[in-house]
Every structure is written in structure tokens, then in C-alpha cells.
CSV table of C-alpha atoms and ligand atoms in Angstrom, one decimal:
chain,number,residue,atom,x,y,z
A,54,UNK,CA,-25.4,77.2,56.7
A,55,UNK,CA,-26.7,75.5,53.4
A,56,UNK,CA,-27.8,76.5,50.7
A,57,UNK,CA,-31.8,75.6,50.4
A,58,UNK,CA,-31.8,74.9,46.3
A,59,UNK,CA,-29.0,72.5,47.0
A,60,UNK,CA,-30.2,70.6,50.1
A,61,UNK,CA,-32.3,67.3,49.3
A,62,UNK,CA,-35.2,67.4,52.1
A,63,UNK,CA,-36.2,63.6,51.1
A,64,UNK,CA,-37.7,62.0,54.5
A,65,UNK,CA,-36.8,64.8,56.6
A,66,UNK,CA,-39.1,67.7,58.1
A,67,UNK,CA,-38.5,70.9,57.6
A,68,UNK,CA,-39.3,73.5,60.0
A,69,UNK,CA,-39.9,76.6,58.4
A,70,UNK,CA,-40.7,80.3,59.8
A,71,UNK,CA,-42.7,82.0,57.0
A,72,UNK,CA,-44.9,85.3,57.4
A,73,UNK,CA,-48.2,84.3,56.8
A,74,UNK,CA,-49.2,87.8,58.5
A,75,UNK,CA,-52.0,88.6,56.1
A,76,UNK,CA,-54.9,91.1,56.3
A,77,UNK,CA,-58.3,89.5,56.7
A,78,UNK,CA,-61.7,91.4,56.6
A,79,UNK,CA,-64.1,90.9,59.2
A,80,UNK,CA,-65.4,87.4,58.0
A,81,UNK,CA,-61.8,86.2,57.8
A,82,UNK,CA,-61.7,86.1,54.5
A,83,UNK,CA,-57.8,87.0,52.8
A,84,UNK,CA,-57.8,90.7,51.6
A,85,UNK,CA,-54.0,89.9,50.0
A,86,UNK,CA,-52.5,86.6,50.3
A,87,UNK,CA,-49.2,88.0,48.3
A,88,UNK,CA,-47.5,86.6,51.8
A,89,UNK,CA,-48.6,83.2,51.5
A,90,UNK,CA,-48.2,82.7,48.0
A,91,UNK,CA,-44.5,84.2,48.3
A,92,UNK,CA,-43.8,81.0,50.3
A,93,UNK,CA,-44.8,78.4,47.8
A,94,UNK,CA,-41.4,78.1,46.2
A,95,UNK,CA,-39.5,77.0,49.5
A,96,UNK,CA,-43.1,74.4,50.6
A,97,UNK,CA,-42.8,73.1,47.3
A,98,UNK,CA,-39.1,72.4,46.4
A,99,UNK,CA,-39.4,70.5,49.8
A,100,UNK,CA,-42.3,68.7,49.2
A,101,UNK,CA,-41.0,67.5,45.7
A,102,UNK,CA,-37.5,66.5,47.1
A,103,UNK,CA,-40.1,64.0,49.5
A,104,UNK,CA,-39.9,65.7,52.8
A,105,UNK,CA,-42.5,67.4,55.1
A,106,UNK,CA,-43.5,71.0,55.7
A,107,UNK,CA,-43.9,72.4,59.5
A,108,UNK,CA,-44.9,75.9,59.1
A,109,UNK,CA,-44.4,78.6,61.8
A,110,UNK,CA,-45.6,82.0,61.7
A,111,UNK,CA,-47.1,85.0,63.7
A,112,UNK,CA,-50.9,86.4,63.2
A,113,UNK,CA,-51.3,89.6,64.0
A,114,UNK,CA,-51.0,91.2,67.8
A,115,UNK,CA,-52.7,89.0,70.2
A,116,UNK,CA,-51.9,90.4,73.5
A,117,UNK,CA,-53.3,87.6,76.2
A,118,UNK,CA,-52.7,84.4,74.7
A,119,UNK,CA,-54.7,82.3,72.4
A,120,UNK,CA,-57.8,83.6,70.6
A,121,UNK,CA,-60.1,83.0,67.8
A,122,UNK,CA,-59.8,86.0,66.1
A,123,UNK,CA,-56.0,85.7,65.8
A,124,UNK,CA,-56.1,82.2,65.2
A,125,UNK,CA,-53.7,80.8,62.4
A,126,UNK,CA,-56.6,78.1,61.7
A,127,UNK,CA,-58.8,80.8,59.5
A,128,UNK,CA,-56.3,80.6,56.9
A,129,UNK,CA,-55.7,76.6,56.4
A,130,UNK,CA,-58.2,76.5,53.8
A,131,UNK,CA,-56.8,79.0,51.6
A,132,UNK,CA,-53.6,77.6,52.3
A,133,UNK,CA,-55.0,73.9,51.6
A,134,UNK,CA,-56.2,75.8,47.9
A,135,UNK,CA,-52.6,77.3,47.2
A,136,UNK,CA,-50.9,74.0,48.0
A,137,UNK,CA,-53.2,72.2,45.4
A,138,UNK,CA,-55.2,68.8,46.5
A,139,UNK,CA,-52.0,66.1,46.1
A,140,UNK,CA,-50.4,68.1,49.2
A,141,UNK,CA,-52.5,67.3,52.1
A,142,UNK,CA,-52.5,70.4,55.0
A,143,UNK,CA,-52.8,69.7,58.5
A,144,UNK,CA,-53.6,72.6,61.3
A,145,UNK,CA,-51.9,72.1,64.8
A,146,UNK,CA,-54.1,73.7,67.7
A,147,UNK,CA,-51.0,75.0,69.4
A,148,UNK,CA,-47.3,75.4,68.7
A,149,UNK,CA,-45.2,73.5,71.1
A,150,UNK,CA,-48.0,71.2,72.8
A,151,UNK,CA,-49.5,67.8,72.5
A,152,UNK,CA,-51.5,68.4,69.2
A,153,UNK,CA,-48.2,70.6,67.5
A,154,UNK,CA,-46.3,66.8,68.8
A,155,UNK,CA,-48.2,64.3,67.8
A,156,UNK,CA,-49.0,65.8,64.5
A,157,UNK,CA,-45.3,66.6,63.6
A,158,UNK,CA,-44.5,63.1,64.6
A,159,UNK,CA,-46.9,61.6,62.4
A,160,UNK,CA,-46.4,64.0,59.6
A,161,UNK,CA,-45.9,61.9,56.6
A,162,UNK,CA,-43.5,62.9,53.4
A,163,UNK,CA,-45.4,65.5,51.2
A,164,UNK,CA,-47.7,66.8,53.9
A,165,UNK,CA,-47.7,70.1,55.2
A,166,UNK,CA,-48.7,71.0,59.0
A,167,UNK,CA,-49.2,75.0,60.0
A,168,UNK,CA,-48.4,75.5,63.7
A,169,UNK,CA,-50.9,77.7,66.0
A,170,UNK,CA,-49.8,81.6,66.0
A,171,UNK,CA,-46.7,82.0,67.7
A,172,UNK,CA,-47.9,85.2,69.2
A,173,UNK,CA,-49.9,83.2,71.4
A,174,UNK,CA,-46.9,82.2,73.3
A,175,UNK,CA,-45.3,85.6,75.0
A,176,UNK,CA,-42.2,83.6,75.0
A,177,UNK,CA,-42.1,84.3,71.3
A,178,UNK,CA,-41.5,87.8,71.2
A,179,UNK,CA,-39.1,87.6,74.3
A,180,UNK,CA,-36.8,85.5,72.3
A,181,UNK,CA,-37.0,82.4,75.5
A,182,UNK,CA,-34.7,79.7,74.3
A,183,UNK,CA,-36.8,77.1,76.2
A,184,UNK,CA,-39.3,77.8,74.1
A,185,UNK,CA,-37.1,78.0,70.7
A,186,UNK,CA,-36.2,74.9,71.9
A,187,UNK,CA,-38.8,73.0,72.2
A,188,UNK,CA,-39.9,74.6,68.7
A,189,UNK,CA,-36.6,73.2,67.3
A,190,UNK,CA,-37.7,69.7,68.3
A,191,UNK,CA,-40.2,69.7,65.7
A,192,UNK,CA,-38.3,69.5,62.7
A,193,UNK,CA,-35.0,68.0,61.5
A,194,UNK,CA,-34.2,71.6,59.3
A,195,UNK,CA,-34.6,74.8,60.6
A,196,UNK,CA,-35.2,77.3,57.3
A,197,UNK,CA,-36.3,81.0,57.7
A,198,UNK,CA,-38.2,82.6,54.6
A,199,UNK,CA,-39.4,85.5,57.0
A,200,UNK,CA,-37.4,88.5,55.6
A,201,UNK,CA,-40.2,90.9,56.9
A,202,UNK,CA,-39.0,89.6,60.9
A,203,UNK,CA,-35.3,89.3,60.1
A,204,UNK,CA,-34.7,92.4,62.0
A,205,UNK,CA,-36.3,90.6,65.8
A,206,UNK,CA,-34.7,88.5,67.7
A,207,UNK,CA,-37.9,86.4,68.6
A,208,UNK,CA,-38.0,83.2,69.0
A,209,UNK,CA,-38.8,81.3,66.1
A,210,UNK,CA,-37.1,84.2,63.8
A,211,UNK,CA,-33.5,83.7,65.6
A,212,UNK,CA,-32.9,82.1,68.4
A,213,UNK,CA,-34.4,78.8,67.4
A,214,UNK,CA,-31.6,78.5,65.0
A,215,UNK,CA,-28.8,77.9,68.1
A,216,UNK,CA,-30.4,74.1,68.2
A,217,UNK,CA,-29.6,73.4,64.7
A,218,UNK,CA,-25.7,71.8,63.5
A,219,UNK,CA,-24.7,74.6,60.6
A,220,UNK,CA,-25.7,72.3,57.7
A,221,UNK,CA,-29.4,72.0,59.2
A,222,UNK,CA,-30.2,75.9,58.8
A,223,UNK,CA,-31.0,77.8,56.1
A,224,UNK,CA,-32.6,81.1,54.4
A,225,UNK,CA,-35.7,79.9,52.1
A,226,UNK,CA,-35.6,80.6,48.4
A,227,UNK,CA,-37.6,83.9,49.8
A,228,UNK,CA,-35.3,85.2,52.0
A,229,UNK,CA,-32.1,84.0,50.0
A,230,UNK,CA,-33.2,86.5,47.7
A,231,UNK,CA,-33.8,88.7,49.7
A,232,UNK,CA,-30.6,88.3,51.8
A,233,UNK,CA,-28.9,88.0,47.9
A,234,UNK,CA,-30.5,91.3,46.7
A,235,UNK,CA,-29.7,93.6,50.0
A,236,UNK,CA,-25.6,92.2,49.8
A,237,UNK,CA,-25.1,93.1,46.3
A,238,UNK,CA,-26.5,96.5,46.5
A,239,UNK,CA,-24.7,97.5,50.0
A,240,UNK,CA,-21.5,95.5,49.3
A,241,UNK,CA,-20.8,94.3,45.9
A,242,UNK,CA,-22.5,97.1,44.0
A,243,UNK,CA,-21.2,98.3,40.5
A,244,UNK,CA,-20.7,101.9,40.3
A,245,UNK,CA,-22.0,104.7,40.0
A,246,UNK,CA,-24.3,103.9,43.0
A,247,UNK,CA,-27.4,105.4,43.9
A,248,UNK,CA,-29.8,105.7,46.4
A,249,UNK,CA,-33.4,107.5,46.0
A,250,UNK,CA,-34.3,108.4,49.8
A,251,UNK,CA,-38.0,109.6,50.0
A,252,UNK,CA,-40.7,109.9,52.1
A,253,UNK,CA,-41.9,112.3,55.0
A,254,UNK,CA,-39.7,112.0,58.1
A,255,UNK,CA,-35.9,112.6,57.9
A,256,UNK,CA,-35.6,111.4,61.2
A,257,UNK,CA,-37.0,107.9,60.0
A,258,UNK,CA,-34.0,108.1,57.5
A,259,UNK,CA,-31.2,109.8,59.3
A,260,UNK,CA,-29.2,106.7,59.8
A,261,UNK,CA,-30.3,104.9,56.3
A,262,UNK,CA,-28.5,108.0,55.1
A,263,UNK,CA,-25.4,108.1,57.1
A,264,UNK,CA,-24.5,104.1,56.4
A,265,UNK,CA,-25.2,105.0,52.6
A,266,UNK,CA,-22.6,108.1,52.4
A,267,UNK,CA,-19.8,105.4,53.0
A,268,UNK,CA,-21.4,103.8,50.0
A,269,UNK,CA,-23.3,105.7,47.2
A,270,UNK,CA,-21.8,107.9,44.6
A,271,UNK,CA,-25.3,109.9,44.5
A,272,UNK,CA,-28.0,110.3,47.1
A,273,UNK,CA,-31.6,111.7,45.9
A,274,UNK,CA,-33.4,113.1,48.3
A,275,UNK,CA,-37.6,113.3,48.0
A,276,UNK,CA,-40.5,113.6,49.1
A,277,UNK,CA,-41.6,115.6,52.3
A,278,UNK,CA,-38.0,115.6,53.7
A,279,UNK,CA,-36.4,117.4,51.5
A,280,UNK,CA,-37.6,120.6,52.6
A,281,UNK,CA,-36.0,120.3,56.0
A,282,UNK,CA,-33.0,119.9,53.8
A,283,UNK,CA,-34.2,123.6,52.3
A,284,UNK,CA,-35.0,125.0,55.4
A,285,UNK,CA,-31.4,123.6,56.9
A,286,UNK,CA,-30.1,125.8,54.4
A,287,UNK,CA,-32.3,129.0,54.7
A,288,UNK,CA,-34.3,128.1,52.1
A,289,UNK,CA,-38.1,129.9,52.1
A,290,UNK,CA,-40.1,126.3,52.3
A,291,UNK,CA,-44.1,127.6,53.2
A,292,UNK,CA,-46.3,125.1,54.8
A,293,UNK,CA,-43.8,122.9,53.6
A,294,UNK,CA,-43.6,119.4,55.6
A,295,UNK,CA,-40.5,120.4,58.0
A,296,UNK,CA,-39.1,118.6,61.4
A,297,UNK,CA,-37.4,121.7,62.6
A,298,UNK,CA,-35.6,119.3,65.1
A,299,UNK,CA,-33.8,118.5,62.7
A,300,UNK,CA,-32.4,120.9,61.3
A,301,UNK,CA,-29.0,120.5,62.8
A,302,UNK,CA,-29.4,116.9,61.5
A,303,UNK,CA,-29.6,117.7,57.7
A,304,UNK,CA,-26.4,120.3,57.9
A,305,UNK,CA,-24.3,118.0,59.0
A,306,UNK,CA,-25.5,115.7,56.3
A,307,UNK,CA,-24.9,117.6,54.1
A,308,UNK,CA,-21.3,118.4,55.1
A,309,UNK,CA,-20.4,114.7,55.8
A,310,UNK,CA,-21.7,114.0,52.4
A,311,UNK,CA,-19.3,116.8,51.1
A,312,UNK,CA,-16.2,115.7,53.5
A,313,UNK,CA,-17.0,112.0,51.6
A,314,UNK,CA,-17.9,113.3,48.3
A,315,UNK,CA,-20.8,112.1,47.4
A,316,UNK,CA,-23.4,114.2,45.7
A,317,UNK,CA,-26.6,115.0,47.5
A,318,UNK,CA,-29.0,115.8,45.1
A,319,UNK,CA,-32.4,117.6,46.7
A,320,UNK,CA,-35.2,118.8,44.5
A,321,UNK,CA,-34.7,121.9,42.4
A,322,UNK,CA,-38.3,122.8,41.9
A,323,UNK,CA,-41.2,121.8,43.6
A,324,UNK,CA,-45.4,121.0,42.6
A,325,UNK,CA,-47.1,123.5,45.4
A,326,UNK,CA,-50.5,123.2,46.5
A,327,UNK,CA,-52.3,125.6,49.1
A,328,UNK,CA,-53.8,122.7,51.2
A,329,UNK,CA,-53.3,119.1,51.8
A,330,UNK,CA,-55.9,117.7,49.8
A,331,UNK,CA,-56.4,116.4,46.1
A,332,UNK,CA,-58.5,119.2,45.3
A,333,UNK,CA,-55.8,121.6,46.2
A,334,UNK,CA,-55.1,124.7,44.1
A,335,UNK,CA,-51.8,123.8,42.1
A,336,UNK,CA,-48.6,125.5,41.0
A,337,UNK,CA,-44.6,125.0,40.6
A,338,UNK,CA,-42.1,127.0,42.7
A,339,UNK,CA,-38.3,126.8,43.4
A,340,UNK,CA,-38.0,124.4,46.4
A,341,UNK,CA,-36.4,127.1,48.4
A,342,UNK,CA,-38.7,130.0,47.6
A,343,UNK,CA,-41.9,128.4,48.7
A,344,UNK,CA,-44.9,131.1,49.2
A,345,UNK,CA,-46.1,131.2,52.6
A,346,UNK,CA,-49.3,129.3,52.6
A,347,UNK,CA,-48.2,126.9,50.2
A,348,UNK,CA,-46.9,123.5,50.6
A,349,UNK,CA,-44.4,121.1,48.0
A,350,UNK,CA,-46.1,118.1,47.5
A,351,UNK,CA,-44.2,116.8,44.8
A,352,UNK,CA,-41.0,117.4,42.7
A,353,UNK,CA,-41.2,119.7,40.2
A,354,UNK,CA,-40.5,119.3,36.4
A,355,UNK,CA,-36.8,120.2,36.4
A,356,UNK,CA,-36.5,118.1,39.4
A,357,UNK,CA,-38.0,115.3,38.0
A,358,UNK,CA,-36.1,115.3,34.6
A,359,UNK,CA,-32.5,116.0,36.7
A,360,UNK,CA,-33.2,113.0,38.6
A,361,UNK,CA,-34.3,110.7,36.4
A,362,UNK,CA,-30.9,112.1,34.2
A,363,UNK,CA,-28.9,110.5,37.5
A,364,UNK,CA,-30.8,107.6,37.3
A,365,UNK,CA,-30.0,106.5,33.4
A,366,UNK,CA,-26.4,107.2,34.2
A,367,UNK,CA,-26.5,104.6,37.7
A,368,UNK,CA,-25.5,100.8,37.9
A,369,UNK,CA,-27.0,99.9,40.8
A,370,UNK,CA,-30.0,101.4,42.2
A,371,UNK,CA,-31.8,101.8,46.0
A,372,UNK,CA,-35.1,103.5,46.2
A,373,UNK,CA,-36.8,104.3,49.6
A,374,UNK,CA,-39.8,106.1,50.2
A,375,UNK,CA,-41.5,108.0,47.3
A,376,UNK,CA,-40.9,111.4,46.4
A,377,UNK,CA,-44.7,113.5,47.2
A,378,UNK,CA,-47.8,112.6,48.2
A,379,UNK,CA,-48.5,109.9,45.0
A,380,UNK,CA,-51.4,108.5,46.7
A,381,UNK,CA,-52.8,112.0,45.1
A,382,UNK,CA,-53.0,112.1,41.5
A,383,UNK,CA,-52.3,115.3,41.3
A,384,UNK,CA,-48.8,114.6,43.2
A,385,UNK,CA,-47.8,111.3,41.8
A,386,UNK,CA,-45.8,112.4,39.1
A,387,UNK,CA,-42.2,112.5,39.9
A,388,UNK,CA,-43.2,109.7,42.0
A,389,UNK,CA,-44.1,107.8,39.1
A,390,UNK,CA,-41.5,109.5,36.7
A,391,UNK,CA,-38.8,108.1,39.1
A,392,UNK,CA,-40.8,104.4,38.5
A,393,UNK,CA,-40.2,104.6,35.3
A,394,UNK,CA,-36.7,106.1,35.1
A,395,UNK,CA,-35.4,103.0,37.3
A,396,UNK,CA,-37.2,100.4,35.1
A,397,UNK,CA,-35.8,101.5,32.3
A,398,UNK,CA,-32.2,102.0,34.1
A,399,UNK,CA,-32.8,98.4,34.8
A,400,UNK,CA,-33.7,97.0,31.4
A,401,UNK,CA,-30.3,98.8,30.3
A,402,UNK,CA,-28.6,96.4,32.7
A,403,UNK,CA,-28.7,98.4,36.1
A,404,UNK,CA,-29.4,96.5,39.6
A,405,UNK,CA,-32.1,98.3,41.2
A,406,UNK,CA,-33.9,97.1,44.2
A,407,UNK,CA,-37.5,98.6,45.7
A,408,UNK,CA,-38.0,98.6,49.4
A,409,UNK,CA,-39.5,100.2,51.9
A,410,UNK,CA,-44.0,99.9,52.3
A,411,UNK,CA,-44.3,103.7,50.5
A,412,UNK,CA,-42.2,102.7,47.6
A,413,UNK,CA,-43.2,99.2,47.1
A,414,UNK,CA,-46.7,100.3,46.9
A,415,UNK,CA,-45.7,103.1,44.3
A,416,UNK,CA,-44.1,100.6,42.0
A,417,UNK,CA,-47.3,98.6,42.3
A,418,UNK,CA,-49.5,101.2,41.8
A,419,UNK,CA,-47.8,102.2,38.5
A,420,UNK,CA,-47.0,98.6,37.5
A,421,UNK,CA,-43.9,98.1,37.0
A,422,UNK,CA,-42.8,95.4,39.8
A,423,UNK,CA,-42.0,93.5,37.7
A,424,UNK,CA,-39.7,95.6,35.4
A,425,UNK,CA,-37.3,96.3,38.3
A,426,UNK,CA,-34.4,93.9,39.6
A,427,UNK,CA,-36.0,92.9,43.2
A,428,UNK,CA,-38.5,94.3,45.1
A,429,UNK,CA,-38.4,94.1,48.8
A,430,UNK,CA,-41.0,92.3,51.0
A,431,UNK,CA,-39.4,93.4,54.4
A,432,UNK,CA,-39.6,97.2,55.1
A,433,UNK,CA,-38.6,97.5,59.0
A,434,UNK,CA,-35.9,94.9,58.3
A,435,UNK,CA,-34.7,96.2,54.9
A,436,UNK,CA,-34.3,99.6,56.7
A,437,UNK,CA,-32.8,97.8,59.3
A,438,UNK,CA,-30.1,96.4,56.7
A,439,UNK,CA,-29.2,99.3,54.8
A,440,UNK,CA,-29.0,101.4,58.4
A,441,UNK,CA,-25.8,98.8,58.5
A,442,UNK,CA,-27.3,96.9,61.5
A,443,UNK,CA,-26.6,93.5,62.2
A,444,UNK,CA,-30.0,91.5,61.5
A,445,UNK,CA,-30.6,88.4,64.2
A,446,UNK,CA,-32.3,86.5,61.9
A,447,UNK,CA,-29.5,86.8,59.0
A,448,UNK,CA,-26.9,86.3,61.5
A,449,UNK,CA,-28.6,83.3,63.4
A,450,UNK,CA,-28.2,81.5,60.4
A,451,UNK,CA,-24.7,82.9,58.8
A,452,UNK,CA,-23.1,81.9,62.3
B,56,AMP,P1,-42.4,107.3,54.6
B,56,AMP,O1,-43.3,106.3,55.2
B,56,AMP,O2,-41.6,108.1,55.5
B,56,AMP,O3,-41.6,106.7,53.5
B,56,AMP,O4,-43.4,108.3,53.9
B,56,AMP,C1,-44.3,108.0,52.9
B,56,AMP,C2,-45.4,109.1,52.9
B,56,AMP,O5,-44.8,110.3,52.7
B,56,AMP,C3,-46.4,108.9,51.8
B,56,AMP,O6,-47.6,108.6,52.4
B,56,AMP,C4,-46.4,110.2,51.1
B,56,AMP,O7,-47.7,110.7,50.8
B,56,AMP,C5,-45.7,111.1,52.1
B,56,AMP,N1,-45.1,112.3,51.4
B,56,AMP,C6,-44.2,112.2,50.4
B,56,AMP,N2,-43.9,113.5,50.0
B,56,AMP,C7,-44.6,114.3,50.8
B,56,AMP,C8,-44.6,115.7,50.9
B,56,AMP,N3,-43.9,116.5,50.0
B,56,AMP,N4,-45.4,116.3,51.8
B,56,AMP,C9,-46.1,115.5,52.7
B,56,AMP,N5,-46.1,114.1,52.6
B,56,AMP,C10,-45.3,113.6,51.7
């Protein structure tokens, strides 16, 4: 592979998969354009080197084929504004046919054409090397800056990859980061390591946690799941969030985590509320003496302030999933305690990196983004990585 800030794309085209998957509101107007606008570096570098932009990307679900409402053509404009008006963009009417040909042809240094949704194509999704193919004979430079589809094999995410020599594919300055960020905290992490697990399903995070007890020095464990963790261990947990199908599943955690010595920390204390609701009645209890008819929603104080104790004293940082319901105000607190624990771990030198939708949106919500080392766009995929699984669309281009 090469390496995207050192390639010079003059005259050639490069083929890029980005994730232009935004929301739109009924009129098709952008609702968050973070997506697009995280591709810029990669379309400009290119464009300033003197070569050509062939974007690819899906759009939503479409399930029969073409159709206006998933149409990739409602966000040219906006993509025409971002670009600025010295960088001319073109829209193809399809992804492999006559108009995605001719205009890729005739795509001129400094122009940028956006392909028809991909998702129109079934063969997308089914990973048909026909149809990576013909895909691949769009562009002289495959580069993938879709971090958020690493973890499919589709088309245009892996496969396509096979028809470019090693020097002609590449991870955009997106997904280099991305790629960058997930290898140092799994494999080149400084010690002590942590990971913050949160969030409401252990069985979402059973194998997250596994991979990571081969790897951390300290596991937090918040949110919702903990108190199958409690109940594992004959704790008193109320109306508690609890999947007892997996109880079995937390025990032996726990004694792997022992066997491999790595500390599991779970929430001392808890913030209890009689309903699920933001209006709830509130108190604190012991995490494993939970009233019946009460339910944790959040860490509790002595929680909170032992965590964020582990976090000062940790070099490299993982948080996934939040640790209560900090959508409520009444139950963002340790969530946003935890925020602001690993940002300032992180201006004293630590390496912390966000991912994962719940967390991503709590470090938003409380603003501080931009105060830790990296913060994932790709939750399924992220999850994917630190599960230990092999990505396709890392591979496709390590290989
Ligand atoms: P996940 O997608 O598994 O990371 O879970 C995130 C969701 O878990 C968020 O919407 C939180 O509101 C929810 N959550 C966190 N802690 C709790 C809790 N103690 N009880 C119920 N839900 C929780």
C-alpha cells in the first residue's frame, strides 16, 4: 500500500470510497454534513497535487434499485458549496454505466465527479467482483476514507481493491487516522491501559471485553451492564437493567480477568431512580443493594470519583459506551465526570480514543471532542477492531 500524504495524484484519478451517508429531513436538506466535510482533507490534497476526484459512496437502504429518494444527486450541491467554486463538481446518473464512463473519462485535473448510490446496485452489498471491477476501471487509485464500512466486505469497501497493483491503494487521511488511532491503542499502547466499557447490553460487549483482557491493565465497567455484573455475583440489583442470560457470561469474565490479572473495576455506588423517566424520584444506593422498585441509572459519587482516580493514573485510554442514561440530566453525571476525567488524562499526555455512537455523542454533548486524542467516526467497525477481528476493508488494502 502507500501512504496517501506521500503519493502525488498529479494527472491521475483517484477513486475514492467515502461515506457520504448523511441524514436529510424530508425536503432533502442536510440535517449533519459532519460526514462530508470529514472527507475534504483527502478531495483536497488530491485536487491540489492536480489530479481528479471520483467519489463512491452508499445512501441510505434502497432495497429495489434506483430511486429518487435515495438518490446521491440531492447532495451535489452542498457538496459543490464545501468544495468551494474553483473545484468544479460533476454528478454521474449511475455508478458503472454509460454516464459514470463517459464522465470519468472526460474528468479533467481538479474536478470532482460523485458516482450514483452504490446501494442501487445489489451487487454492492454482495461483494460481486464483476461489479468491483468494473468500478476499479474508473480510476487509476483506489483510496478508502470509509472507516464507518471497514468492517463489510462490499464491493466498493474491499473487494474493489484486488484490481489495484499495491502502490495504487491506499487508506485516505480519514481512515489513516483512523486505522493509526485503533493500532496504537490495541497494539502499541503505553501502560497502564485502560478501557471504559459502557452502555446497556453486555452481550453487545462480550467479545470487545474478552480481546481487551489480553490487553488492558484496567477494565471499567458502566452503564446498564454493570448490574448484570452485580447480579452475576449475587448482588441485590432492583429494576436494575439486567440480561439474566448472561449471567453465566459475566462470571467467567470476571474469572478470566482474574486468571489474567487485570482489574475489573464495576461501579461501587449507584444514582437510583424509581422509573425510567427524567422526572424520576432520585437517590444513591450500593450497586449491589438495589431496593426493589428502583433502578441504577447512573454511577454513583464514590463510583465516579474511583474511576476517574484510574483514569488520571492511565496512559492510554479506550472508552465505549457511556456509563447511565446521560441523555437524562438527571443521569449524565458520571457520564460527563468520566468526559472530563479522560480530557484531562489526555492534556497530561495520555492517548485516549472515543468510539462507539453512545460515547461519541456524550463527548459531544459535553464538548470536549476536541480535548481528547481521536475520536472515532466508525462505531460497528471500531467495535469490530477492538473485538480483534480482521476488518476487509483494512486488510484489502494492507495485503
Ligand atoms: P450502547 O448502545 O449499548 O452503548 O448503550 C447506550 C445506551 O445505554 C444509552 O442510550 C444509555 O442511555 C443507556 N444506558 C446507560 N446506562 C444505563 C442504565 N444504567 N440503565 C439503562 N440504560 C442505560
Amino acid at each position: 500500500m502507500s501512504k496517501f500524504s506521500e503519493y502525488n495524484f498529479k494527472d491521475q484519478k483517484a477513486l475514492i470510497r467515502v461515506d457520504f451517508n448523511v441524514p436529510v429531513n424530508e425536503k432533502f436538506e442536510i440535517t449533519d454534513d459532519n460526514r462530508m466535510k470529514a472527507s475534504l482533507p483527502s478531495i483536497q490534497k488530491i485536487v491540489k497535487d492536480g489530479g481528479s476526484v471520483i467519489l463512491m459512496s452508499h445512501f441510505g437502504r434502497p432495497k429495489d434499485g434506483p430511486s429518487d429518494k435515495y438518490s446521491l444527486k440531492h447532495l451535489v450541491d452542498h457538496l459543490q458549496q464545501l468544495a468551494g467554486s474553483e473545484t468544479k463538481v460533476l454528478f454521474a446518473t449511475d455508478s458503472i454505466g454509460e454516464d459514470a464512463i463517459s464522465k470519468a473519462k472526460n474528468l479533467k485535473p481538479g474536478e470532482v465527479l460523485l458516482l450514483e448510490n452504490l446501494r442501487f446496485y445489489k451487487e454492492e452489498e454482495k461483494g460481486d467482483e464483476g461489479f468491483a471491477e468494473k468500478l476499479s476501471k474508473l480510476g487509476d487509485v483506489y483510496v478508502n476514507d470509509a472507516f464507518g464500512t471497514a468492517h463489510r466486505a462490499h464491493a466498493s469497501t474491499a473487494i474493489i481493491a484486488k484490481f489495484f497493483p499495491a502502490d495504487k491503494k491506499m487508506f485516505g487521511l480519514l481512515m489513516e487516522k483512523e486505522v493509526e488511532s485503533a493500532e496504537k491503542v490495541l497494539h502499541n499502547n503505553q501502560k497502564p491501559f485502560l478501557a471504559i466499557i459502557g452502555g446497556a447490553k453486555v452481550s453487545d460487549k462480550i467479545l470487545i471485553i474478552e480481546n481487551l483482557l489480553d490487553r488492558a491493565t484496567d477494565i471499567i465497567i458502566g452503564g446498564g451492564m454493570a448490574y448484570t455484573f452485580y447480579k452475576a455475583e449475587g448482588g441485590k440489583i432492583g429494576n436494575s437493567l439486567c440480561e439474566d442470560d448472561r449471567l453465566d457470561t459475566a462470571r467467567e469474565l470476571l474469572e478470566k480477568a482474574k486468571e489474567k490479572n487485570v482489574c475489573i473495576h464495576l461501579p461501587s455506588d449507584s444514582i437510583i431512580a424509581d422509573k425510567f423517566d427524567a422526572n424520576a424520584d432520585v437517590s444513591g444506593a450500593l450497586s449491589n443493594t438495589i431496593p426493589d422498585g428502583w433502578m441504577g441509572l447512573d454511577i454513583g459519587r464514590m463510583a465516579t470519583e474511583s474511576f476517574c482516580k484510574i483514569i488520571s493514573n492511565s496512559k492510554t485510554i479506550l472508552w465505549n459506551g457511556p456509563m447511565g442514561v446521560f441523555e437524562m440530566e438527571k443521569f449524565q453525571h458520571g457520564t460527563k465526570a468520566i468526559a472530563m476525567a479522560v480530557a484531562a488524562a489526555t492534556k497530561n499526555g495520555a492517548f485516549s480514543l472515543v468510539g462507539g455512537g453512545d460515547s461519541v455523542a456524550a463527548v459531544n454533548k459535553f464538548h470536549l471532542a476536541d480535548k481528547v486524542s481521536f475520536v472515532s467516526t466508525g462505531g460497528g467497525a471500531m467495535l469490530e477492531y477492538f473485538e480483534g477481528k480482521t476488518l476487509p476493508g483494512i486488510a484489502a488494502i494492507q495485503s
